[in-house]
Every structure is written in structure tokens, then in C-alpha cells.
Coordinates of C-alpha atoms in Angstrom, one line a residue:
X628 CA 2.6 -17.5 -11.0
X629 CA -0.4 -20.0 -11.6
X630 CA 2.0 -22.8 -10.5
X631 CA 3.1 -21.0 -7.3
X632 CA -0.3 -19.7 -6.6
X633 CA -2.6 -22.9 -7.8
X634 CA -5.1 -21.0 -9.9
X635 CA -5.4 -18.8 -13.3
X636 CA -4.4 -15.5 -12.1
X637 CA -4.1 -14.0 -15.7
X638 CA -7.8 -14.9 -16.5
X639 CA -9.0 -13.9 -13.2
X640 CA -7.2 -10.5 -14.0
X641 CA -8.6 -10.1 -17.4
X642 CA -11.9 -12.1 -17.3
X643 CA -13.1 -11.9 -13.7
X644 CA -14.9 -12.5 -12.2
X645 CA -14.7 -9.0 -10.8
X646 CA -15.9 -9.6 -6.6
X647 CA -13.5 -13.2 -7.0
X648 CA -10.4 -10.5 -7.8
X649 CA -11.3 -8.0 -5.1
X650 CA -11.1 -10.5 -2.5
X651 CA -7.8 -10.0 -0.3
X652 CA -6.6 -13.1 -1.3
X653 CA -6.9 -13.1 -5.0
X654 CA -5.9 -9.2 -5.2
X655 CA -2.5 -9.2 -3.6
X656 CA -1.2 -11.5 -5.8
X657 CA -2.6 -9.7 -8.6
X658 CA -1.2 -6.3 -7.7
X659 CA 2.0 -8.1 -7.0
X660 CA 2.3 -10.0 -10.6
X661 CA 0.9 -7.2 -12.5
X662 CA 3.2 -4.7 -11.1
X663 CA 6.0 -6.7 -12.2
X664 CA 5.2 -7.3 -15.5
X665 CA 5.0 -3.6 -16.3
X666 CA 8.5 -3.7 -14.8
X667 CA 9.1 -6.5 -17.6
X668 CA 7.4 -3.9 -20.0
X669 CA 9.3 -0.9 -19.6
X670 CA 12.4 -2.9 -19.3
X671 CA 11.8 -3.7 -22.9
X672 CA 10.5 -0.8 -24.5
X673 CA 12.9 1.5 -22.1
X674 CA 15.8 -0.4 -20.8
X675 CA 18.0 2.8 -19.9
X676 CA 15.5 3.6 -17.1
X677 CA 15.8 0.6 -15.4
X678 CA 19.3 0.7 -15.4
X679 CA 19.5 3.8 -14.3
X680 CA 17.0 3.4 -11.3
X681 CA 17.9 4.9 -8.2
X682 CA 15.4 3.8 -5.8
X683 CA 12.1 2.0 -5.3
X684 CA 9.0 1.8 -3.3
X685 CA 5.6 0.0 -3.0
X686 CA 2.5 0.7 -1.5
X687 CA 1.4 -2.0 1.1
X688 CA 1.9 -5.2 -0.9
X689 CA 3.8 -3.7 -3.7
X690 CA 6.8 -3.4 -1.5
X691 CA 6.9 -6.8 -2.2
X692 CA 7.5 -5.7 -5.9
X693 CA 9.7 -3.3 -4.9
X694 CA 11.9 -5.3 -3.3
X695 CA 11.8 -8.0 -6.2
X696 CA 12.2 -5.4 -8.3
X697 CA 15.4 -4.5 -5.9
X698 CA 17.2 -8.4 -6.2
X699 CA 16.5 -8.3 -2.6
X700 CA 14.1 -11.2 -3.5
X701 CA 13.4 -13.9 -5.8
X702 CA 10.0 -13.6 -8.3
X703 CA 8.4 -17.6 -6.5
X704 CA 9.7 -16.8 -3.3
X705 CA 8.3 -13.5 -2.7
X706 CA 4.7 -14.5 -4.7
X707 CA 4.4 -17.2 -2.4
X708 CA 4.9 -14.6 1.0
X709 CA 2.4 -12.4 -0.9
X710 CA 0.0 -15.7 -0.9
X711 CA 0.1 -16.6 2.5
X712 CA -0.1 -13.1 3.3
X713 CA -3.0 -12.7 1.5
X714 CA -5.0 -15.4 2.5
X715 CA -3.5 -14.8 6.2
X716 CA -5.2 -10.7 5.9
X717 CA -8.4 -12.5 4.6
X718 CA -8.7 -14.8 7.1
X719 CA -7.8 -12.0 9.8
X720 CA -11.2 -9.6 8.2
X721 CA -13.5 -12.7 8.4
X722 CA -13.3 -13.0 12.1
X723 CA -13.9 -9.0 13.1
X724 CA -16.5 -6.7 11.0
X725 CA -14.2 -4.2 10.4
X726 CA -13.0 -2.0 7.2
X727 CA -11.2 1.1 5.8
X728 CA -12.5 4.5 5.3
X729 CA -10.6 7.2 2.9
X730 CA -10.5 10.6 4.7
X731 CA -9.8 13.8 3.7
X732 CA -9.6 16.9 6.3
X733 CA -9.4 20.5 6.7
X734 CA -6.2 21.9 8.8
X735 CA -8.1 21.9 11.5
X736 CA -8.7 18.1 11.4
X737 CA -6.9 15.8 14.3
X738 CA -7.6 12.4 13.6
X739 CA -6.4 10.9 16.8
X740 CA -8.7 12.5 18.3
X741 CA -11.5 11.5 16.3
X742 CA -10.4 7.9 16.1
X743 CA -10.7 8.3 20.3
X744 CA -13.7 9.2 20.5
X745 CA -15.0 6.5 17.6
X746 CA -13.5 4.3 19.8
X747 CA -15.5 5.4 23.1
X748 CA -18.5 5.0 21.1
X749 CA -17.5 1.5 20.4
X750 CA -17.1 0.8 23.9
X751 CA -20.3 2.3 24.5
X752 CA -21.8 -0.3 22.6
X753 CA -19.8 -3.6 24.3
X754 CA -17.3 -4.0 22.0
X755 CA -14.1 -5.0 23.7
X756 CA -11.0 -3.4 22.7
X757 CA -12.1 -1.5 19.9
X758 CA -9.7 -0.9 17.4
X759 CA -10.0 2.7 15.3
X760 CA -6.8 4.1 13.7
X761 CA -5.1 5.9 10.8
X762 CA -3.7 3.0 8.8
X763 CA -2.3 5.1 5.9
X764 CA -0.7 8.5 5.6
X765 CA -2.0 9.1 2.4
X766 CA -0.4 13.1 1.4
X767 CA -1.4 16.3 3.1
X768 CA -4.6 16.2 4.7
X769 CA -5.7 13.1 3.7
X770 CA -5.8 9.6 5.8
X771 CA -7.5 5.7 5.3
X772 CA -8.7 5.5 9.0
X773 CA -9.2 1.6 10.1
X774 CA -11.0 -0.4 12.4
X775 CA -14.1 -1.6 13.6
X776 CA -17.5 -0.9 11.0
X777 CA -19.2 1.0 13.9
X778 CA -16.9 3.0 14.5
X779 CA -16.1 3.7 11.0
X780 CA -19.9 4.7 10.7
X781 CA -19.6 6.7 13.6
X782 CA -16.7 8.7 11.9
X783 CA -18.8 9.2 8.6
X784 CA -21.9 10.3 11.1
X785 CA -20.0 12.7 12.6
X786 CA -17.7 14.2 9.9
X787 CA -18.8 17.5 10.3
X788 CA -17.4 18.0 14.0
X789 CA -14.2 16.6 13.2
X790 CA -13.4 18.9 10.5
X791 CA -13.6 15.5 7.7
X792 CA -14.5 17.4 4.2
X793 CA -14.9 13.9 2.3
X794 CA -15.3 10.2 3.5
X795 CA -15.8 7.2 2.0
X796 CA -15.4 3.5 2.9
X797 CA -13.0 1.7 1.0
X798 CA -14.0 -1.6 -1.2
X799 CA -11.9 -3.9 1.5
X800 CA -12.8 -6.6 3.8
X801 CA -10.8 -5.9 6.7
X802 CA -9.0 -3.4 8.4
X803 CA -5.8 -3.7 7.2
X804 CA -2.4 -2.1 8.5
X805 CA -3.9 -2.1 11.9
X806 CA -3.8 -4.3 15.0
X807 CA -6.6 -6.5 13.6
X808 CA -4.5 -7.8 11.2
X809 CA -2.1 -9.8 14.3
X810 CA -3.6 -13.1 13.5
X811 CA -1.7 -12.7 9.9
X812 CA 1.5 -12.0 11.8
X813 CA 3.0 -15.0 12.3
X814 CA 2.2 -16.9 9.0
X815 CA 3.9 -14.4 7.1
X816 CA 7.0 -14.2 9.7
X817 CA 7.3 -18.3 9.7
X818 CA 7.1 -18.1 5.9
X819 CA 9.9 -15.2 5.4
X820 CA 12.2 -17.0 7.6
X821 CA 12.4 -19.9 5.1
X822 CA 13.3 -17.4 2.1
X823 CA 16.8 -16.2 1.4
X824 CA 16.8 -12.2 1.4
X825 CA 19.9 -10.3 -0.3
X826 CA 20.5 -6.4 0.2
X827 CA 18.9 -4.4 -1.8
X828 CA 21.1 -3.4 -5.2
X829 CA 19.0 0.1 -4.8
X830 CA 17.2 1.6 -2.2
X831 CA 13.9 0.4 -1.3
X832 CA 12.2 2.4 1.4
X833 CA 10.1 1.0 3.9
X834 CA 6.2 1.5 4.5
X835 CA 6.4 0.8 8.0
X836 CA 8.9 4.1 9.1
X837 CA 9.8 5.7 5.2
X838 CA 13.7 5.3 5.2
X839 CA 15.6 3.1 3.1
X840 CA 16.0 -0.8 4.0
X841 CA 19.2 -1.5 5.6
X842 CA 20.4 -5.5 5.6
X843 CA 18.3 -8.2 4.5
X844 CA 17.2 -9.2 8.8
X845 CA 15.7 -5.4 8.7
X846 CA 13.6 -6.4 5.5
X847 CA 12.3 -9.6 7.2
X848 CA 11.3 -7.9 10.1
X849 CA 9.8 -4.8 9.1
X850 CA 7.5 -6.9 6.4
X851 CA 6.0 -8.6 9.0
X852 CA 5.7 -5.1 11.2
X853 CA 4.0 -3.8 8.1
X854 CA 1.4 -5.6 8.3
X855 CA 0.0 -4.2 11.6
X856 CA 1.5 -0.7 11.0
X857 CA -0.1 2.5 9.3
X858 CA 1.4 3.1 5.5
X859 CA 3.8 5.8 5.7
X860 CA 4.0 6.7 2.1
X861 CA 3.2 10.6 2.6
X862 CA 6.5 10.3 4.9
X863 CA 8.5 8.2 2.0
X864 CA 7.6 10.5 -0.3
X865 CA 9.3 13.3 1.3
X866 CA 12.2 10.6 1.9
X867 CA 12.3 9.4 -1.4
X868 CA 12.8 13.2 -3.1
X869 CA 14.9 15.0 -0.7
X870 CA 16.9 17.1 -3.0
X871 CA 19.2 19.8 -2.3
X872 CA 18.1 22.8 -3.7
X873 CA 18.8 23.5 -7.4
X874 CA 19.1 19.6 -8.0
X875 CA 17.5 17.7 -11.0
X876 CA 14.4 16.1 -10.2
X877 CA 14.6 12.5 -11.5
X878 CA 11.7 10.7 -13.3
X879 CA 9.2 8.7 -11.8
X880 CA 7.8 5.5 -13.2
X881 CA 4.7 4.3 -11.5
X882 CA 4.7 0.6 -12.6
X883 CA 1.2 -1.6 -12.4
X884 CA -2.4 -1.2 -12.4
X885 CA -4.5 2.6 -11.6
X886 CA -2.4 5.8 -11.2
X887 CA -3.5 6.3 -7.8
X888 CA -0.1 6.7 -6.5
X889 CA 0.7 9.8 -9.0
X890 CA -2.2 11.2 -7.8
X891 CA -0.7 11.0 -4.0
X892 CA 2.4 12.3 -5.1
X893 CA 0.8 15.0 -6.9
X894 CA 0.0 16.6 -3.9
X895 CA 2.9 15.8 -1.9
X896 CA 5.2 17.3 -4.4
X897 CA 4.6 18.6 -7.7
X898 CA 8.1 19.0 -9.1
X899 CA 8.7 15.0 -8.9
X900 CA 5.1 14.7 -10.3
X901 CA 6.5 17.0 -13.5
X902 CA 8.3 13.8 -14.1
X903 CA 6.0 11.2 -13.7
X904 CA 4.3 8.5 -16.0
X905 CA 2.7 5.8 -15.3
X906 CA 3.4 2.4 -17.0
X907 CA -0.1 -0.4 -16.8
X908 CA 0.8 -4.2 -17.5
X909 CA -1.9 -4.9 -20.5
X910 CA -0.9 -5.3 -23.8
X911 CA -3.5 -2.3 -25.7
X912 CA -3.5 0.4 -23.5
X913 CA -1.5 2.3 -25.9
X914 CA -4.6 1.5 -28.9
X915 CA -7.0 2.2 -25.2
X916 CA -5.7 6.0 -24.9
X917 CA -5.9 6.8 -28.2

């Protein structure tokens, strides 16, 4: 990874400094690397469940691990798309104050709507073609909502008449998975045209609509889509453990850093979260726990 990407990512990881690994571009490629080396970990201490994987998925940039993961891409190839992704999605925040706020609703909620009117006030205000939308479909009554700052503050202002029981801006610099993010577009599509994708050897399912990848053109053109579309990974959940009735749920492994992903699928379905554990990268976490 540090010759691919040019700089110490395990002592950035480990040793910070913290605000240095945040940043979009330094972040992506850690997610990405650290994800795969808990792959590497369970593979050693559990090789049966590797083998016996029968489908993958990552959230955002991890599909990038996914599909690694999934011989659909090589380990350099794919960190280098994640680093001129990265840097692309940075460069994209700098030029438009914008971010990401975490949302969580009563039924009554409708977050189009919302997003409308946040975007009315925008206009209100002279920005041109304000951008306000739900960038990620989280699990059942909870959204990240992206765009311009004011109108994110205008959401948080005004939580109460939209039916919003929590918000809270996300520690990101841009507003990613939304139209803001074009000028990242075509870096990453010039890069992914130079790399050789294979079909996947087991499913990966896609952020960008939640069914499975088909042929290795698909992958290379809904990566790039992703990058401008909301995160479907309430709707790939339901995808991913579609059972007929009275089957065997099968075990989920949630492979890198936080556990945020088995708290999502916690409350999209709590017979595949029976199964779940999470497996972190770091060496002690075992001696951490105890």
C-alpha cells in the first residue's frame, strides 16, 4: 500500500495524526487497506468461512474491498482507483461548503420533501442550484441527507416540522454520494478503464441499485455512478438476505474498522444479525476486549 499510495498509511492508521486520517483522502485508502487485512485475518484464523462465502458487500468505498475481496479486482489496482477517488471526492468538497447530516425520522417523516424545501431556502439566499438530498439509505427510518451547509443547518433548525427525532452532521468534508461530487466523476472513470476487471467468483451487490454485479463493464460503470448516487445499503440488505421461509440464515462477518454496519443491519433484520460478528484488523483487540 505505501508504495501504491506514496506515504505511511500503517502509521498514519495507528499513530495519527487523527484530523491527517479523517481527511477524504487519507481515509479511503485506510478503510479500504484495513478492511482487507481483516479479510487476511479471518482467513487465517477461520479459513472455512472464506471458503465458504456466498456473497459480499461494501459500504461506499468498501465496495472496493468487496469486490477485491470477490477476484473481480487486483489488491494495487483497485488501491490506486480508491486513491484517485479519494483525492478526486476531496478536491470536489473544497470547492462547495457542503456536508452530510445523519437523520433519523418518525413514520411520519418524508425527506423529499424536506430536502425541497432546504433547498428553497437555499435559493432564497442566492445560491444557484442548490443541492440537498438523501445520499444514504441507512435502515428503517434513518437517512445521511447531503448537500449544501445552509441547507443542512436549515434541516437541523427545523427538525421538528419535518418529523426528524435525531440529527447530527457527520465528521466529513463534502457532500458525498450526491451531485456535488461530478467533478470526481471522470478521474475515477479514466482510471478504471485502464484496470482489467474479472466477474465476480461470488456475488457482490452494488450500492448504487442493491442487486448483484453482473459482468465486469457493469462494475466499471456503476463505480463511477456510485459516486454521485445515494447508498442503497437498507435496499442491499433486504437483497442480500432474501430467504425463503424456513431457510438457515447464514453468518455474517463484518470485516474492518467500527461495527457500524452490524448496527444497520440490526435494525433492518435481526435474524441475519443473530449471526453476526465483527472481525477489526489490529493485532490486540482480542487482549482490548478482555
Amino acid at each position: 500500500a505505501e508504495k501504491v499510495l506514496g506515504y505511511d498509511l500503517l502509521s498514519l492508521c495507528l499513530e495519527g495524526p487523527r484530523d491527517e486520517l479523517d481527511r477524504t483522502r487519507h481515509c479511503q485508502p485506510a478503510v479500504f487497506v484495513a478492511s482487507l487485512a481483516a479479510v487476511e485475518k479471518l482467513n487465517h484464523r477461520q479459513p472455512k468461512v472464506v471458503e465458504s462465502c456466498v456473497a459480499a458487500a461494501g459500504y461506499s468505498v468498501g465496495e472496493f474491498a468487496a469486490l477485491v475481496f470477490a477476484g473481480a479486482l487486483g489488491f494495487a489496482e483497485a488501491l490506486y482507483a480508491v486513491k484517485v477517488r479519494a483525492e478526486a471526492m476531496q478536491k470536489a468538497s473544497e470547492a462547495v461548503p457542503s456536508g452530510m447530516l445523519s437523520v433519523v425520522g418518525r413514520r411520519e417523516a418524508n425527506y423529499k420533501f424536506a430536502c425541497l424545501e432546504a433547498r428553497k431556502h437555499c435559493e432564497s439566499l442566492g445560491i444557484e442550484n442548490p443541492v440537498c438530498e438523501v445520499s444514504n439509505y441507512l435502515f428503517p427510518d434513518s437517512r445521511v441527507i447531503a448537500g449544501h451547509l445552509q441547507a443542512l443547518e436549515f434541516l437541523q433548525e427545523n427538525a421538528r416540522k419535518y418529523y426528524f427525532t435525531r440529527t447530527k452532521m457527520l465528521p466529513v468534508s463534502g457532500a458525498f454520494h450526491t451531485r456535488l461530487m461530478e467533478p470526481a466523476v471522470e478521474p475515477l472513470a479514466e482510471v478504471l478503464k485502464s484496470i482489467e476487471i474479472q466477474k465476480p467468483l461470488v456475488c457482490v451487490y452494488s450500492n448504487v441499485d442493491g442487486k448483484k454485479y453482473m459482468h465486469s463493464k457493469h462494475i466499471q460503470k456503476l463505480l463511477v455512478k456510485q459516486v454521485v448516487s445515494p447508498v442503497m445499503w437498507e435496499q442491499t440488505m433486504h437483497s442480500v438476505y432474501e430467504r425463503k421461509q424456513g431457510t438457515e440464515f447464514p453468518y455474517t462477518y463484518e470485516v474492518g474498522p467500527g461495527k457500524q454496519l452490524g448496527v444497520i443491519l440490526k435494525k433492518c433484520n435481526l435474524k441475519a444479525w443473530k449471526q453476526y460478528k465483527h472481525v477489526d484488523a489490529l493485532e490486540d483487540e482480542e487482549a482490548a476486549e478482555t
